[in-house]
Tab-separated table of C-alpha atoms in Angstrom:
chain	number	residue	atom	x	y	z
A	1267	UNK	CA	51.180	175.230	56.215
A	1268	UNK	CA	49.284	174.216	53.108
A	1269	UNK	CA	45.514	174.309	53.568
A	1270	UNK	CA	43.466	171.185	52.896
A	1271	UNK	CA	41.063	171.603	49.985
A	1272	UNK	CA	37.385	171.679	50.880
A	1273	UNK	CA	35.500	168.763	49.382
A	1274	UNK	CA	31.788	168.515	48.597
A	1275	UNK	CA	29.815	165.722	46.960
A	1276	UNK	CA	26.889	165.463	44.583
A	1277	UNK	CA	24.815	162.690	43.044
A	1278	UNK	CA	24.568	162.500	39.255
A	1279	UNK	CA	21.865	160.511	37.458
A	1280	UNK	CA	22.248	159.062	33.963
A	1281	UNK	CA	18.661	158.222	32.966
A	1282	UNK	CA	18.631	156.058	29.846
A	1283	UNK	CA	15.761	155.258	27.535
A	1284	UNK	CA	15.294	154.067	23.958
A	1285	UNK	CA	13.356	156.170	21.479
A	1286	UNK	CA	12.934	154.872	17.937
A	1287	UNK	CA	16.391	153.592	17.029
A	1288	UNK	CA	18.628	155.422	19.508
A	1289	UNK	CA	19.494	155.269	23.211
A	1290	UNK	CA	18.514	158.549	24.830
A	1291	UNK	CA	19.507	160.314	28.028
A	1292	UNK	CA	17.584	162.835	30.103
A	1293	UNK	CA	19.509	166.116	30.156
A	1294	UNK	CA	19.237	169.596	31.615
A	1295	UNK	CA	20.349	173.076	30.542
A	1296	UNK	CA	19.721	172.540	26.847
A	1297	UNK	CA	21.590	169.254	26.777
A	1298	UNK	CA	24.644	170.583	28.582
A	1299	UNK	CA	24.219	168.806	31.921
A	1300	UNK	CA	22.881	165.682	33.601
A	1301	UNK	CA	20.410	165.720	36.511
A	1302	UNK	CA	22.405	166.219	39.686
A	1303	UNK	CA	21.986	167.372	43.246
A	1304	UNK	CA	23.961	167.760	46.463
A	1305	UNK	CA	24.547	164.707	48.589
A	1306	UNK	CA	22.758	164.965	51.922
A	1307	UNK	CA	23.557	162.826	54.924
A	1308	UNK	CA	19.998	162.234	56.084
A	1309	UNK	CA	19.377	158.940	54.263
A	1310	UNK	CA	20.898	155.512	54.798
A	1311	UNK	CA	21.010	154.515	51.104
A	1312	UNK	CA	22.525	156.665	48.366
A	1313	UNK	CA	20.601	154.752	45.718
A	1314	UNK	CA	17.253	155.275	47.456
A	1315	UNK	CA	18.083	158.919	47.977
A	1316	UNK	CA	18.885	159.280	44.290
A	1317	UNK	CA	15.654	157.563	43.213
A	1318	UNK	CA	13.590	159.724	45.532
A	1319	UNK	CA	15.334	162.896	44.417
A	1320	UNK	CA	15.007	162.086	40.698
A	1321	UNK	CA	11.302	161.281	41.033
A	1322	UNK	CA	10.696	164.524	42.915
A	1323	UNK	CA	12.619	166.617	40.383
A	1324	UNK	CA	11.575	164.961	37.104
A	1325	UNK	CA	8.528	162.834	37.837
A	1326	UNK	CA	10.338	159.839	36.337
A	1327	UNK	CA	9.951	156.505	38.141
A	1328	UNK	CA	13.254	154.696	37.822
A	1329	UNK	CA	13.641	151.079	36.824
A	1330	UNK	CA	16.948	149.227	37.088
A	1331	UNK	CA	19.369	151.494	38.979
A	1332	UNK	CA	23.031	150.895	39.782
A	1333	UNK	CA	26.034	152.892	40.833
A	1334	UNK	CA	28.401	153.734	38.005
A	1335	UNK	CA	31.517	155.351	39.369
A	1336	UNK	CA	32.734	157.945	41.829
A	1337	UNK	CA	34.632	160.759	40.141
A	1338	UNK	CA	36.875	162.323	42.772
A	1339	UNK	CA	39.302	164.275	40.612
A	1340	UNK	CA	37.164	167.308	39.772
A	1341	UNK	CA	38.799	170.479	41.085
A	1342	UNK	CA	36.417	173.446	41.155
A	1343	UNK	CA	38.806	176.019	42.623
A	1344	UNK	CA	42.192	175.970	44.334
A	1345	UNK	CA	40.448	175.347	47.653
A	1346	UNK	CA	37.453	173.294	46.540
A	1347	UNK	CA	37.088	169.843	45.090
A	1348	UNK	CA	33.919	168.094	43.938
A	1349	UNK	CA	33.206	164.384	44.264
A	1350	UNK	CA	30.559	163.141	41.839
A	1351	UNK	CA	28.835	159.856	42.686
A	1352	UNK	CA	27.150	158.732	39.500
A	1353	UNK	CA	24.274	156.314	39.004
A	1354	UNK	CA	22.701	154.821	35.911
A	1355	UNK	CA	18.973	154.168	35.735
A	1356	UNK	CA	16.994	152.552	32.930
A	1357	UNK	CA	13.537	153.819	32.001
A	1358	UNK	CA	10.975	151.759	30.119
A	1359	UNK	CA	9.966	153.060	26.705
A	1360	UNK	CA	6.410	153.127	28.087
A	1361	UNK	CA	7.393	156.269	29.976
A	1362	UNK	CA	6.226	159.602	28.614
A	1363	UNK	CA	8.742	161.250	26.330
A	1364	UNK	CA	10.346	164.438	27.543
A	1365	UNK	CA	11.779	167.184	25.375
A	1366	UNK	CA	14.925	167.040	27.499
A	1367	UNK	CA	15.855	163.628	26.110
A	1368	UNK	CA	18.814	163.608	23.734
A	1369	UNK	CA	20.336	160.764	21.772
A	1370	UNK	CA	23.554	159.536	23.364
A	1371	UNK	CA	25.005	159.530	19.874
A	1372	UNK	CA	24.611	163.313	19.717
A	1373	UNK	CA	27.481	163.315	22.217
A	1374	UNK	CA	29.420	160.339	20.802
A	1375	UNK	CA	28.550	160.192	17.076
A	1376	UNK	CA	31.515	157.930	16.326
A	1377	UNK	CA	30.018	155.227	18.562
A	1378	UNK	CA	27.054	154.439	16.267
A	1379	UNK	CA	28.622	152.131	13.701
A	1380	UNK	CA	25.305	151.323	12.001
A	1381	UNK	CA	25.461	154.156	9.496
A	1382	UNK	CA	28.085	155.375	6.962
A	1383	UNK	CA	28.387	158.807	8.594
A	1384	UNK	CA	30.041	157.260	11.650
A	1385	UNK	CA	32.626	155.490	9.502
A	1386	UNK	CA	33.521	158.759	7.769
A	1387	UNK	CA	33.778	160.504	11.149
A	1388	UNK	CA	36.049	157.764	12.502
A	1389	UNK	CA	38.382	158.166	9.545
A	1390	UNK	CA	38.440	161.914	10.282
A	1391	UNK	CA	39.224	161.265	13.960
A	1392	UNK	CA	42.032	158.880	13.059
A	1393	UNK	CA	43.519	161.574	10.857
A	1394	UNK	CA	43.366	164.087	13.728
A	1395	UNK	CA	45.025	161.602	16.082
A	1396	UNK	CA	48.084	161.149	13.858
A	1397	UNK	CA	49.686	164.399	15.006
A	1398	UNK	CA	49.104	163.491	18.652
A	1399	UNK	CA	50.416	159.958	18.203
A	1400	UNK	CA	53.602	161.022	16.405
A	1401	UNK	CA	56.247	158.310	16.620
A	1402	UNK	CA	55.069	156.918	19.958
A	1403	UNK	CA	54.605	153.163	19.631
A	1404	UNK	CA	52.554	153.065	22.824
A	1405	UNK	CA	50.110	155.676	21.502
A	1406	UNK	CA	49.911	153.920	18.135
A	1407	UNK	CA	49.002	150.655	19.821
A	1408	UNK	CA	46.476	152.349	22.083
A	1409	UNK	CA	44.708	154.038	19.157
A	1410	UNK	CA	44.682	150.814	17.155
A	1411	UNK	CA	43.131	148.857	20.027
A	1412	UNK	CA	40.496	151.457	20.886
A	1413	UNK	CA	39.469	152.478	17.370
A	1414	UNK	CA	39.478	149.060	15.724
A	1415	UNK	CA	42.493	149.573	13.491
A	1416	UNK	CA	43.852	146.439	11.825
A	1417	UNK	CA	44.276	143.819	13.181
A	1418	UNK	CA	42.133	144.807	16.168
A	1419	UNK	CA	38.340	144.392	16.125
A	1420	UNK	CA	36.033	147.209	17.186
A	1421	UNK	CA	35.041	146.749	20.832
A	1422	UNK	CA	31.838	148.692	21.522
A	1423	UNK	CA	32.314	148.380	25.286
A	1424	UNK	CA	35.341	150.722	25.187
A	1425	UNK	CA	33.288	153.906	24.702
A	1426	UNK	CA	34.729	155.497	27.859
A	1427	UNK	CA	38.310	154.649	26.884
A	1428	UNK	CA	37.809	156.217	23.444
A	1429	UNK	CA	36.372	159.416	24.913
A	1430	UNK	CA	39.208	159.677	27.441
A	1431	UNK	CA	41.768	159.222	24.658
A	1432	UNK	CA	40.129	162.025	22.647
A	1433	UNK	CA	40.156	164.185	25.787
A	1434	UNK	CA	43.839	163.433	26.359
A	1435	UNK	CA	44.595	164.297	22.730
A	1436	UNK	CA	42.741	167.606	23.086
A	1437	UNK	CA	40.106	166.742	20.483
A	1438	UNK	CA	36.986	167.374	22.586
A	1439	UNK	CA	35.986	170.790	23.878
A	1440	UNK	CA	35.877	169.692	27.510
A	1441	UNK	CA	39.667	169.228	27.416
A	1442	UNK	CA	41.575	172.140	28.959
A	1443	UNK	CA	44.079	171.889	26.112
A	1444	UNK	CA	41.447	171.763	23.337
A	1445	UNK	CA	43.247	172.450	20.080
A	1446	UNK	CA	40.440	174.190	18.231
A	1447	UNK	CA	39.419	171.480	15.775
A	1448	UNK	CA	35.838	171.010	14.675
A	1449	UNK	CA	33.512	169.826	17.407
A	1450	UNK	CA	33.359	166.052	17.886
A	1451	UNK	CA	29.890	165.555	19.331
A	1452	UNK	CA	27.934	167.882	21.584
A	1453	UNK	CA	29.773	169.421	24.492
A	1454	UNK	CA	28.647	169.081	28.118
A	1455	UNK	CA	29.517	171.072	31.197
A	1456	UNK	CA	32.329	169.967	33.483
A	1457	UNK	CA	32.883	166.196	33.204
A	1458	UNK	CA	29.279	165.178	32.522
A	1459	UNK	CA	30.177	163.742	29.107
A	1460	UNK	CA	32.741	161.552	30.822
A	1461	UNK	CA	30.010	160.312	33.169
A	1462	UNK	CA	27.770	159.628	30.171
A	1463	UNK	CA	30.552	157.700	28.405
A	1464	UNK	CA	30.922	155.586	31.543
A	1465	UNK	CA	27.220	154.737	31.394
A	1466	UNK	CA	27.402	153.830	27.700
A	1467	UNK	CA	30.300	151.456	28.312
A	1468	UNK	CA	28.512	149.912	31.281
A	1469	UNK	CA	25.180	149.314	29.554
A	1470	UNK	CA	26.889	147.877	26.468
A	1471	UNK	CA	28.683	145.350	28.631
A	1472	UNK	CA	25.565	144.430	30.577
A	1473	UNK	CA	23.265	143.808	27.600
A	1474	UNK	CA	25.511	140.951	26.476
A	1475	UNK	CA	25.306	138.856	29.634
A	1476	UNK	CA	22.318	140.126	31.620
A	1477	UNK	CA	18.633	140.748	30.959
A	1478	UNK	CA	18.937	144.504	31.518
A	1479	UNK	CA	17.702	145.353	27.997
A	1480	UNK	CA	14.209	144.254	29.020
A	1481	UNK	CA	14.068	147.125	31.525
A	1482	UNK	CA	14.113	149.474	28.542
A	1483	UNK	CA	11.228	147.798	26.710
A	1484	UNK	CA	7.468	147.955	27.253
A	1485	UNK	CA	5.826	145.005	28.989
A	1486	UNK	CA	5.033	143.360	25.646
A	1487	UNK	CA	7.167	143.647	22.527
A	1488	UNK	CA	8.023	141.942	19.259
A	1489	UNK	CA	11.303	140.130	18.651
A	1490	UNK	CA	12.164	142.823	16.118
A	1491	UNK	CA	11.697	145.531	18.760
A	1492	UNK	CA	13.966	143.582	21.110
A	1493	UNK	CA	16.631	143.262	18.427
A	1494	UNK	CA	16.369	146.954	17.532
A	1495	UNK	CA	16.856	147.888	21.192
A	1496	UNK	CA	20.013	145.780	21.344
A	1497	UNK	CA	21.306	147.295	18.107
A	1498	UNK	CA	20.594	150.822	19.327
A	1499	UNK	CA	22.561	150.275	22.531
A	1500	UNK	CA	25.456	148.428	20.895
A	1501	UNK	CA	25.677	150.818	17.939
A	1502	UNK	CA	25.981	147.938	15.485
A	1503	UNK	CA	23.760	145.581	13.525
A	1504	UNK	CA	22.963	142.059	14.705
A	1505	UNK	CA	22.295	138.905	12.755
A	1506	UNK	CA	18.515	138.483	12.736
A	1507	UNK	CA	18.359	134.675	12.724
A	1508	UNK	CA	21.184	134.243	15.227
A	1509	UNK	CA	19.638	136.787	17.573
A	1510	UNK	CA	16.198	135.185	17.530
A	1511	UNK	CA	17.674	131.747	18.006
A	1512	UNK	CA	19.653	132.882	21.055
A	1513	UNK	CA	16.598	134.532	22.600
A	1514	UNK	CA	14.241	131.601	21.999
A	1515	UNK	CA	16.719	128.848	22.902
A	1516	UNK	CA	17.348	130.468	26.282
A	1517	UNK	CA	13.580	130.864	26.808
A	1518	UNK	CA	14.087	134.506	27.727
A	1519	UNK	CA	10.641	135.400	26.406
A	1520	UNK	CA	7.227	133.832	26.120
A	1521	UNK	CA	4.382	134.426	23.697
A	1522	UNK	CA	1.447	136.466	24.951
A	1523	UNK	CA	-1.026	135.218	22.359
A	1524	UNK	CA	-1.464	138.765	21.061
A	1525	UNK	CA	-0.133	140.394	17.909
A	1526	UNK	CA	1.331	143.762	17.080
A	1527	UNK	CA	-0.626	145.631	14.407
A	1528	UNK	CA	1.831	147.754	12.432
A	1529	UNK	CA	0.664	150.277	9.860
A	1530	UNK	CA	2.471	148.290	7.192
A	1531	UNK	CA	3.497	144.656	6.945
A	1532	UNK	CA	2.292	141.512	8.613
A	1533	UNK	CA	1.261	141.390	12.288
A	1534	UNK	CA	4.041	140.134	14.560
A	1535	UNK	CA	3.757	138.055	17.710
A	1536	UNK	CA	4.009	139.919	20.997
A	1537	UNK	CA	6.244	138.492	23.702
A	1538	UNK	CA	6.950	139.212	27.350
A	1539	UNK	CA	10.142	138.735	29.344
A	1540	UNK	CA	10.486	135.645	31.571
A	1541	UNK	CA	12.338	136.888	34.701
A	1542	UNK	CA	13.093	133.356	35.850
A	1543	UNK	CA	15.296	132.872	32.759
A	1544	UNK	CA	17.175	136.125	33.124
A	1545	UNK	CA	19.948	134.720	35.328
A	1546	UNK	CA	21.533	132.884	32.399
A	1547	UNK	CA	21.167	135.470	29.653
A	1548	UNK	CA	23.755	135.388	26.859
A	1549	UNK	CA	23.254	137.539	23.764
A	1550	UNK	CA	26.852	138.342	22.800
A	1551	UNK	CA	26.921	135.889	19.907
A	1552	UNK	CA	24.314	137.754	17.890
A	1553	UNK	CA	26.518	140.716	17.003
A	1554	UNK	CA	27.622	140.925	13.376
A	1555	UNK	CA	31.420	141.096	12.974
A	1556	UNK	CA	32.813	144.525	12.223
A	1557	UNK	CA	35.815	144.763	9.943
A	1558	UNK	CA	38.789	146.849	11.137
A	1559	UNK	CA	38.854	150.412	9.852
A	1560	UNK	CA	42.306	150.137	8.304
C-alpha cells in the first residue's frame, strides 16, 4: 500500500515598503528567503498569528495585511509536502529602514518599465523564449499576451504569469530544468520568488482601484511623492496632470496647511489621506500608455 505523504504548513510574510523610487521587500538569508515560520494551531486567526509572529521576529508593526495565496504543491521529499500560506503586509515609509530590505526589481528586473535597461532585458528574454516557443501557436500567443508583443499592450498586473512562464521555459534558476542561461534577476530559495511575484501582481491590481497605496506613505506627503509611489509599484510612468486631477477630483486627499521643504526647488503642499473617500478610489486612468515591444 502506498504511504500518504506527510504534510506540514508554514506562514510566509511578504513585507512591502517603498524606499526612494522602488518597492522593497524584507528578506532573510542575504536576500534568498522571505520571513516564514511554522503554522501553530494555538491561535484562532492566521492573520493575527502572522502579525504577532512578524512583530516578535522583526520588530516591524504591520499595516494593511491580507492573505495572498496558499501554495500546496511544494514537495520537500518523497514522503513530505509543505503547504505555504502566504500573506502580504504593507509598511509605511515612516518605518525605520532595515538592511534586509531589497528592491523587488532586483528579483524581477524586467518588470520596471521606467528605464531603458528593462526594455533591453525584455528584448533579451524574448530572444531566449524563441527556442522554447518553437512552432507552437499557443506558446506564441501566450508570450505575446504576457510580454506585450504587438498587438497586445503591456499589462503590469501579470507579473506572476510572466515569472511562471519563465520558470516553465527553464529561464530562471529556481526551475528544476534550468538551462544554464545568464541569471534573470536574483534567485530565491524554494518557491519564495513565486510568492513574491504573487504579491507584486496583487499590489499592482489593488493600487488601481483601492486606497492601499496610502498605507505605504507617511502620514503627510506631497502629490509628487504619491505619484512616485504609484509609479514605483506599477513599474511605469504616469501622466502628472491626469494623476493629480484624478486624486483631487475624488477628494482622496486634503491639504494640511503645511509645506514640504526640499533642498532644491519650491516648497510643495503637504496632504493627508481622507479615509472616508477611499471606498471609491480609481487611479487606473493615470497610467501612460506603453507601446508594444514588437
